[in-house]
Amino acid sequence: DQQVKQNSPSLSVQEGRISILNCDYTNSMFDYFLWYKKYPAEGPTFLISISSIKDKNEDGRFTVFLNKSAKHLSLHIVPSQPGDSAVYFCAASAPYNFNKFYFGSGTKLNVKP
Amino acid sequence: GAVVSQHPSWVICKSGTSVKIECRSLDFQATTMFWYRQFPKKSLMLMATSNEGSKATYEQGVEKDKFLINHASLTLSTLTVTSAHPEDSSFYICSARPSSGASYEQYFGPGTRLTVT
């Protein structure tokens, strides 16, 4: 039973526009969320995270929004660049258990020049 | 910095044989390493957590006698798939947490594609 879901397997966006990647989770006990970015033939790399005590965290062009009542988080990339083309995974962890992260299945973002 | 390598990157083996996958943290020490498995178009599923010098902690449903994990040093963990079957064919990916890092930190290797014929 997948507790973290990314329902869009792919997303295509024009360069310069906003990319919005979505993630839903089912376990209300999750209290820390992360986004990873993965290029082909490489491992996922950490992008940005957010604690459940916040509803927004921003780092440069990347912003993560958390809606706890809806059990939904999103990653906004603005402006999108061709180098952002990659697979993006969201992940969640339960309290006091950073040894176990639940991952979504990923969304492949294609930013067109 | 924070580079994790895996070897081999892909391997084909026959049913019934065993195959070992290595995970190395190249520029940091990692007390804790993780092994994941990913099926096509599915999420990364944690198989086990290995701690240097102690036994691995396996997730529910993962056979510890089939997936042997050894974390003998602060920079190396190995996963051995014993008596491999075609259903073990998958993408295996490891990650390593720096001993001095934040609790949520983990750096991933590029993964190993295992095909059992």
PDB file of C-alpha atoms in Angstrom:
ATOM      1  CA  ASP A   1       0.000   0.000   0.000  1.00  0.00           C
ATOM      2  CA  GLN A   2       1.689   3.148  -1.232  1.00  0.00           C
ATOM      3  CA  GLN A   3       1.554   5.885   1.368  1.00  0.00           C
ATOM      4  CA  VAL A   4       3.095   8.552  -0.842  1.00  0.00           C
ATOM      5  CA  LYS A   5       1.732   9.033  -4.314  1.00  0.00           C
ATOM      6  CA  GLN A   6       2.743  11.056  -7.293  1.00  0.00           C
ATOM      7  CA  ASN A   7      -0.128  10.674  -9.683  1.00  0.00           C
ATOM      8  CA  SER A   8       1.448  12.417 -12.634  1.00  0.00           C
ATOM      9  CA  PRO A   9       4.161  10.266 -14.178  1.00  0.00           C
ATOM     10  CA  SER A  10       5.249  13.073 -16.476  1.00  0.00           C
ATOM     11  CA  LEU A  11       4.994  16.813 -16.954  1.00  0.00           C
ATOM     12  CA  SER A  12       6.072  19.012 -19.834  1.00  0.00           C
ATOM     13  CA  VAL A  13       6.659  22.734 -19.366  1.00  0.00           C
ATOM     14  CA  GLN A  14       8.017  25.534 -21.502  1.00  0.00           C
ATOM     15  CA  GLU A  15      11.258  27.148 -20.423  1.00  0.00           C
ATOM     16  CA  GLY A  16      10.640  30.205 -18.266  1.00  0.00           C
ATOM     17  CA  ARG A  17       7.255  29.013 -17.094  1.00  0.00           C
ATOM     18  CA  ILE A  18       6.329  27.548 -13.730  1.00  0.00           C
ATOM     19  CA  SER A  19       6.552  23.806 -13.101  1.00  0.00           C
ATOM     20  CA  ILE A  20       4.264  22.407 -10.426  1.00  0.00           C
ATOM     21  CA  LEU A  21       4.845  18.871  -9.246  1.00  0.00           C
ATOM     22  CA  ASN A  22       2.336  17.319  -6.894  1.00  0.00           C
ATOM     23  CA  CYS A  23       2.503  14.704  -4.183  1.00  0.00           C
ATOM     24  CA  ASP A  24      -0.178  13.211  -1.944  1.00  0.00           C
ATOM     25  CA  TYR A  25       0.223  11.157   1.177  1.00  0.00           C
ATOM     26  CA  THR A  26      -2.116   9.087   3.292  1.00  0.00           C
ATOM     27  CA  ASN A  27      -0.423   8.925   6.693  1.00  0.00           C
ATOM     28  CA  SER A  28      -1.232  11.954   8.830  1.00  0.00           C
ATOM     29  CA  MET A  29       1.689  11.050  11.101  1.00  0.00           C
ATOM     30  CA  PHE A  30       4.237  12.038   8.474  1.00  0.00           C
ATOM     31  CA  ASP A  31       5.939  15.162   9.685  1.00  0.00           C
ATOM     32  CA  TYR A  32       8.887  15.727   7.389  1.00  0.00           C
ATOM     33  CA  PHE A  33       8.859  15.859   3.630  1.00  0.00           C
ATOM     34  CA  LEU A  34      11.585  16.003   1.022  1.00  0.00           C
ATOM     35  CA  TRP A  35      11.956  16.382  -2.699  1.00  0.00           C
ATOM     36  CA  TYR A  36      14.703  14.655  -4.634  1.00  0.00           C
ATOM     37  CA  LYS A  37      15.819  15.165  -8.190  1.00  0.00           C
ATOM     38  CA  LYS A  38      17.196  12.365 -10.322  1.00  0.00           C
ATOM     39  CA  TYR A  39      19.078  12.531 -13.592  1.00  0.00           C
ATOM     40  CA  PRO A  40      19.501   9.406 -15.740  1.00  0.00           C
ATOM     41  CA  ALA A  41      22.224   7.032 -14.532  1.00  0.00           C
ATOM     42  CA  GLU A  42      22.612   8.980 -11.301  1.00  0.00           C
ATOM     43  CA  GLY A  43      21.170   8.558  -7.832  1.00  0.00           C
ATOM     44  CA  PRO A  44      18.507  10.920  -6.496  1.00  0.00           C
ATOM     45  CA  THR A  45      19.894  14.110  -5.005  1.00  0.00           C
ATOM     46  CA  PHE A  46      18.267  16.139  -2.271  1.00  0.00           C
ATOM     47  CA  LEU A  47      16.523  19.276  -3.459  1.00  0.00           C
ATOM     48  CA  ILE A  48      14.414  20.802  -0.709  1.00  0.00           C
ATOM     49  CA  SER A  49      12.525  19.756   2.404  1.00  0.00           C
ATOM     50  CA  ILE A  50       9.795  20.980   4.682  1.00  0.00           C
ATOM     51  CA  SER A  51       8.733  20.224   8.210  1.00  0.00           C
ATOM     52  CA  SER A  52       5.090  19.810   9.067  1.00  0.00           C
ATOM     53  CA  ILE A  53       5.239  22.865  11.295  1.00  0.00           C
ATOM     54  CA  LYS A  54       5.605  24.973   8.160  1.00  0.00           C
ATOM     55  CA  ASP A  55       3.438  25.360   5.109  1.00  0.00           C
ATOM     56  CA  LYS A  56       6.060  26.780   2.796  1.00  0.00           C
ATOM     57  CA  ASN A  57       9.773  26.573   2.287  1.00  0.00           C
ATOM     58  CA  GLU A  58      11.666  28.429  -0.399  1.00  0.00           C
ATOM     59  CA  ASP A  59      15.140  27.963  -1.824  1.00  0.00           C
ATOM     60  CA  GLY A  60      15.936  30.017  -4.859  1.00  0.00           C
ATOM     61  CA  ARG A  61      13.754  28.921  -7.740  1.00  0.00           C
ATOM     62  CA  PHE A  62      12.315  26.047  -5.742  1.00  0.00           C
ATOM     63  CA  THR A  63       9.420  26.334  -3.317  1.00  0.00           C
ATOM     64  CA  VAL A  64       7.655  23.523  -1.529  1.00  0.00           C
ATOM     65  CA  PHE A  65       4.131  24.000  -0.228  1.00  0.00           C
ATOM     66  CA  LEU A  66       2.532  21.758   2.349  1.00  0.00           C
ATOM     67  CA  ASN A  67      -1.209  21.453   2.933  1.00  0.00           C
ATOM     68  CA  LYS A  68      -1.578  19.185   5.935  1.00  0.00           C
ATOM     69  CA  SER A  69      -5.351  19.132   5.930  1.00  0.00           C
ATOM     70  CA  ALA A  70      -5.337  17.896   2.357  1.00  0.00           C
ATOM     71  CA  LYS A  71      -2.267  15.713   2.904  1.00  0.00           C
ATOM     72  CA  HIS A  72      -0.749  17.289  -0.151  1.00  0.00           C
ATOM     73  CA  LEU A  73       2.525  18.893  -1.018  1.00  0.00           C
ATOM     74  CA  SER A  74       3.745  20.509  -4.159  1.00  0.00           C
ATOM     75  CA  LEU A  75       7.035  21.635  -5.596  1.00  0.00           C
ATOM     76  CA  HIS A  76       7.082  24.825  -7.623  1.00  0.00           C
ATOM     77  CA  ILE A  77       9.969  25.613  -9.910  1.00  0.00           C
ATOM     78  CA  VAL A  78      10.010  29.093 -11.334  1.00  0.00           C
ATOM     79  CA  PRO A  79      11.312  29.949 -13.795  1.00  0.00           C
ATOM     80  CA  SER A  80      11.803  26.464 -15.198  1.00  0.00           C
ATOM     81  CA  GLN A  81      15.043  25.792 -17.042  1.00  0.00           C
ATOM     82  CA  PRO A  82      15.993  22.983 -19.440  1.00  0.00           C
ATOM     83  CA  GLY A  83      18.501  21.742 -16.851  1.00  0.00           C
ATOM     84  CA  ASP A  84      15.586  21.074 -14.517  1.00  0.00           C
ATOM     85  CA  SER A  85      14.505  18.208 -16.770  1.00  0.00           C
ATOM     86  CA  ALA A  86      14.745  15.164 -14.512  1.00  0.00           C
ATOM     87  CA  VAL A  87      12.643  12.797 -12.444  1.00  0.00           C
ATOM     88  CA  TYR A  88      11.425  14.305  -9.183  1.00  0.00           C
ATOM     89  CA  PHE A  89      10.589  12.142  -6.175  1.00  0.00           C
ATOM     90  CA  CYS A  90       8.802  13.253  -3.059  1.00  0.00           C
ATOM     91  CA  ALA A  91       9.405  11.447   0.200  1.00  0.00           C
ATOM     92  CA  ALA A  92       7.971  11.520   3.699  1.00  0.00           C
ATOM     93  CA  SER A  93       9.021  10.326   7.118  1.00  0.00           C
ATOM     94  CA  ALA A  94       7.161   9.663  10.323  1.00  0.00           C
ATOM     95  CA  PRO A  95       8.113  11.304  13.621  1.00  0.00           C
ATOM     96  CA  TYR A  96      11.483  10.343  15.070  1.00  0.00           C
ATOM     97  CA  ASN A  97      12.153   7.912  12.270  1.00  0.00           C
ATOM     98  CA  PHE A  98      14.574   9.344   9.779  1.00  0.00           C
ATOM     99  CA  ASN A  99      15.661   5.817   9.005  1.00  0.00           C
ATOM    100  CA  LYS A 100      12.549   5.229   6.978  1.00  0.00           C
ATOM    101  CA  PHE A 101      11.380   7.370   4.135  1.00  0.00           C
ATOM    102  CA  TYR A 102       8.369   6.610   2.003  1.00  0.00           C
ATOM    103  CA  PHE A 103       8.886   7.606  -1.603  1.00  0.00           C
ATOM    104  CA  GLY A 104       6.513   8.453  -4.386  1.00  0.00           C
ATOM    105  CA  SER A 105       6.966   6.857  -7.795  1.00  0.00           C
ATOM    106  CA  GLY A 106       8.359  10.019  -9.338  1.00  0.00           C
ATOM    107  CA  THR A 107       7.317  12.583 -11.931  1.00  0.00           C
ATOM    108  CA  LYS A 108       9.417  13.063 -15.031  1.00  0.00           C
ATOM    109  CA  LEU A 109       9.704  16.751 -15.817  1.00  0.00           C
ATOM    110  CA  ASN A 110      10.619  17.886 -19.297  1.00  0.00           C
ATOM    111  CA  VAL A 111      11.396  21.566 -19.711  1.00  0.00           C
ATOM    112  CA  LYS A 112      11.324  22.520 -23.356  1.00  0.00           C
ATOM    113  CA  PRO A 113      13.617  25.276 -24.626  1.00  0.00           C
TER     114      PRO A 113
ATOM    115  CA  GLY B   1      31.389  16.074  -2.102  1.00  0.00           C
ATOM    116  CA  ALA B   2      29.063  13.397  -0.681  1.00  0.00           C
ATOM    117  CA  VAL B   3      29.478  10.888  -3.482  1.00  0.00           C
ATOM    118  CA  VAL B   4      28.152   7.362  -3.247  1.00  0.00           C
ATOM    119  CA  SER B   5      29.132   4.708  -5.752  1.00  0.00           C
ATOM    120  CA  GLN B   6      27.627   1.330  -6.510  1.00  0.00           C
ATOM    121  CA  HIS B   7      29.220  -1.597  -8.210  1.00  0.00           C
ATOM    122  CA  PRO B   8      28.307  -3.139 -10.504  1.00  0.00           C
ATOM    123  CA  SER B   9      25.961  -0.764 -12.302  1.00  0.00           C
ATOM    124  CA  TRP B  10      24.271  -3.708 -13.946  1.00  0.00           C
ATOM    125  CA  VAL B  11      24.549  -7.475 -13.627  1.00  0.00           C
ATOM    126  CA  ILE B  12      22.988 -10.514 -15.237  1.00  0.00           C
ATOM    127  CA  CYS B  13      23.048 -13.782 -13.367  1.00  0.00           C
ATOM    128  CA  LYS B  14      21.476 -17.206 -13.662  1.00  0.00           C
ATOM    129  CA  SER B  15      18.785 -18.515 -11.365  1.00  0.00           C
ATOM    130  CA  GLY B  16      20.191 -20.121  -8.265  1.00  0.00           C
ATOM    131  CA  THR B  17      23.401 -18.134  -8.187  1.00  0.00           C
ATOM    132  CA  SER B  18      24.306 -15.349  -5.789  1.00  0.00           C
ATOM    133  CA  VAL B  19      25.290 -11.828  -6.656  1.00  0.00           C
ATOM    134  CA  LYS B  20      26.945  -9.167  -4.530  1.00  0.00           C
ATOM    135  CA  ILE B  21      26.350  -5.440  -4.899  1.00  0.00           C
ATOM    136  CA  GLU B  22      28.702  -2.945  -3.284  1.00  0.00           C
ATOM    137  CA  CYS B  23      27.833   0.500  -2.004  1.00  0.00           C
ATOM    138  CA  ARG B  24      30.641   2.886  -1.127  1.00  0.00           C
ATOM    139  CA  SER B  25      30.685   6.367   0.309  1.00  0.00           C
ATOM    140  CA  LEU B  26      33.671   7.884  -1.436  1.00  0.00           C
ATOM    141  CA  ASP B  27      34.342  11.065   0.468  1.00  0.00           C
ATOM    142  CA  PHE B  28      32.596  10.680   3.801  1.00  0.00           C
ATOM    143  CA  GLN B  29      32.041   8.159   6.529  1.00  0.00           C
ATOM    144  CA  ALA B  30      28.618   6.635   6.864  1.00  0.00           C
ATOM    145  CA  THR B  31      27.522   4.906  10.025  1.00  0.00           C
ATOM    146  CA  THR B  32      24.177   4.167   8.421  1.00  0.00           C
ATOM    147  CA  MET B  33      23.436   2.980   4.917  1.00  0.00           C
ATOM    148  CA  PHE B  34      20.157   2.063   3.338  1.00  0.00           C
ATOM    149  CA  TRP B  35      19.183  -0.401   0.635  1.00  0.00           C
ATOM    150  CA  TYR B  36      16.194   0.249  -1.590  1.00  0.00           C
ATOM    151  CA  ARG B  37      14.523  -1.628  -4.366  1.00  0.00           C
ATOM    152  CA  GLN B  38      12.623  -0.039  -7.200  1.00  0.00           C
ATOM    153  CA  PHE B  39      10.251  -1.783  -9.579  1.00  0.00           C
ATOM    154  CA  PRO B  40       9.454  -0.176 -12.927  1.00  0.00           C
ATOM    155  CA  LYS B  41       7.297   2.917 -12.523  1.00  0.00           C
ATOM    156  CA  LYS B  42       7.083   2.285  -8.804  1.00  0.00           C
ATOM    157  CA  SER B  43       8.518   4.061  -5.826  1.00  0.00           C
ATOM    158  CA  LEU B  44      11.730   3.320  -4.004  1.00  0.00           C
ATOM    159  CA  MET B  45      10.980   0.730  -1.335  1.00  0.00           C
ATOM    160  CA  LEU B  46      13.246   0.530   1.678  1.00  0.00           C
ATOM    161  CA  MET B  47      14.549  -3.000   2.121  1.00  0.00           C
ATOM    162  CA  ALA B  48      16.856  -2.610   5.067  1.00  0.00           C
ATOM    163  CA  THR B  49      18.910  -0.253   7.147  1.00  0.00           C
ATOM    164  CA  SER B  50      22.479  -1.239   7.848  1.00  0.00           C
ATOM    165  CA  ASN B  51      24.602   0.140  10.627  1.00  0.00           C
ATOM    166  CA  GLU B  52      28.352  -0.240  10.647  1.00  0.00           C
ATOM    167  CA  GLY B  53      29.442  -3.099  12.828  1.00  0.00           C
ATOM    168  CA  SER B  54      25.969  -4.382  13.640  1.00  0.00           C
ATOM    169  CA  LYS B  55      23.211  -6.407  12.060  1.00  0.00           C
ATOM    170  CA  ALA B  56      20.969  -4.845   9.490  1.00  0.00           C
ATOM    171  CA  THR B  57      17.371  -3.994  10.259  1.00  0.00           C
ATOM    172  CA  TYR B  58      15.076  -5.429   7.623  1.00  0.00           C
ATOM    173  CA  GLU B  59      11.699  -4.073   6.623  1.00  0.00           C
ATOM    174  CA  GLN B  60       8.661  -6.245   6.945  1.00  0.00           C
ATOM    175  CA  GLY B  61       8.388  -8.732   4.113  1.00  0.00           C
ATOM    176  CA  VAL B  62      12.079  -8.657   3.192  1.00  0.00           C
ATOM    177  CA  GLU B  63      13.790 -12.008   3.650  1.00  0.00           C
ATOM    178  CA  LYS B  64      16.988 -11.439   5.570  1.00  0.00           C
ATOM    179  CA  ASP B  65      18.396 -14.822   4.579  1.00  0.00           C
ATOM    180  CA  LYS B  66      17.901 -14.019   0.934  1.00  0.00           C
ATOM    181  CA  PHE B  67      19.166 -10.454   0.984  1.00  0.00           C
ATOM    182  CA  LEU B  68      22.326 -10.531   3.056  1.00  0.00           C
ATOM    183  CA  ILE B  69      23.632  -7.156   4.111  1.00  0.00           C
ATOM    184  CA  ASN B  70      27.069  -6.496   5.505  1.00  0.00           C
ATOM    185  CA  HIS B  71      28.305  -3.102   6.660  1.00  0.00           C
ATOM    186  CA  ALA B  72      31.823  -3.925   7.719  1.00  0.00           C
ATOM    187  CA  SER B  73      33.332  -0.466   7.454  1.00  0.00           C
ATOM    188  CA  LEU B  74      32.254   3.162   7.590  1.00  0.00           C
ATOM    189  CA  THR B  75      32.495   3.445   3.832  1.00  0.00           C
ATOM    190  CA  LEU B  76      31.242   0.109   2.525  1.00  0.00           C
ATOM    191  CA  SER B  77      28.022  -1.835   2.664  1.00  0.00           C
ATOM    192  CA  THR B  78      27.260  -4.885   0.551  1.00  0.00           C
ATOM    193  CA  LEU B  79      24.010  -6.520  -0.470  1.00  0.00           C
ATOM    194  CA  THR B  80      24.175 -10.147  -1.522  1.00  0.00           C
ATOM    195  CA  VAL B  81      21.180 -11.630  -3.273  1.00  0.00           C
ATOM    196  CA  THR B  82      21.408 -15.341  -2.568  1.00  0.00           C
ATOM    197  CA  SER B  83      19.911 -18.078  -4.707  1.00  0.00           C
ATOM    198  CA  ALA B  84      18.571 -15.485  -7.091  1.00  0.00           C
ATOM    199  CA  HIS B  85      15.272 -15.993  -8.886  1.00  0.00           C
ATOM    200  CA  PRO B  86      13.828 -14.104 -11.850  1.00  0.00           C
ATOM    201  CA  GLU B  87      11.452 -12.275  -9.486  1.00  0.00           C
ATOM    202  CA  ASP B  88      14.510 -10.750  -7.812  1.00  0.00           C
ATOM    203  CA  SER B  89      15.203  -8.876 -11.026  1.00  0.00           C
ATOM    204  CA  SER B  90      14.961  -5.227 -10.114  1.00  0.00           C
ATOM    205  CA  PHE B  91      16.786  -1.964  -9.642  1.00  0.00           C
ATOM    206  CA  TYR B  92      18.648  -1.851  -6.340  1.00  0.00           C
ATOM    207  CA  ILE B  93      19.818   1.472  -4.992  1.00  0.00           C
ATOM    208  CA  CYS B  94      21.721   2.292  -1.850  1.00  0.00           C
ATOM    209  CA  SER B  95      22.098   5.477   0.116  1.00  0.00           C
ATOM    210  CA  ALA B  96      24.453   6.568   2.849  1.00  0.00           C
ATOM    211  CA  ARG B  97      24.005   8.964   5.715  1.00  0.00           C
ATOM    212  CA  PRO B  98      27.103  10.914   6.789  1.00  0.00           C
ATOM    213  CA  SER B  99      28.083  10.099  10.329  1.00  0.00           C
ATOM    214  CA  SER B 100      28.278  13.802  11.071  1.00  0.00           C
ATOM    215  CA  GLY B 101      25.277  14.851   9.018  1.00  0.00           C
ATOM    216  CA  ALA B 102      21.705  15.875   9.727  1.00  0.00           C
ATOM    217  CA  SER B 103      19.310  13.101  10.602  1.00  0.00           C
ATOM    218  CA  TYR B 104      17.382  13.339   7.347  1.00  0.00           C
ATOM    219  CA  GLU B 105      20.455  13.399   5.138  1.00  0.00           C
ATOM    220  CA  GLN B 106      21.150  10.579   2.758  1.00  0.00           C
ATOM    221  CA  TYR B 107      23.125  10.446  -0.434  1.00  0.00           C
ATOM    222  CA  PHE B 108      22.160   7.952  -3.068  1.00  0.00           C
ATOM    223  CA  GLY B 109      24.226   5.757  -5.292  1.00  0.00           C
ATOM    224  CA  PRO B 110      23.386   5.473  -9.001  1.00  0.00           C
ATOM    225  CA  GLY B 111      21.795   2.065  -8.573  1.00  0.00           C
ATOM    226  CA  THR B 112      22.383  -1.464  -9.820  1.00  0.00           C
ATOM    227  CA  ARG B 113      20.187  -3.161 -12.393  1.00  0.00           C
ATOM    228  CA  LEU B 114      19.924  -6.879 -11.599  1.00  0.00           C
ATOM    229  CA  THR B 115      18.534  -9.282 -14.159  1.00  0.00           C
ATOM    230  CA  VAL B 116      18.118 -12.936 -13.205  1.00  0.00           C
ATOM    231  CA  THR B 117      17.673 -15.326 -16.101  1.00  0.00           C
TER     232      THR B 117
END
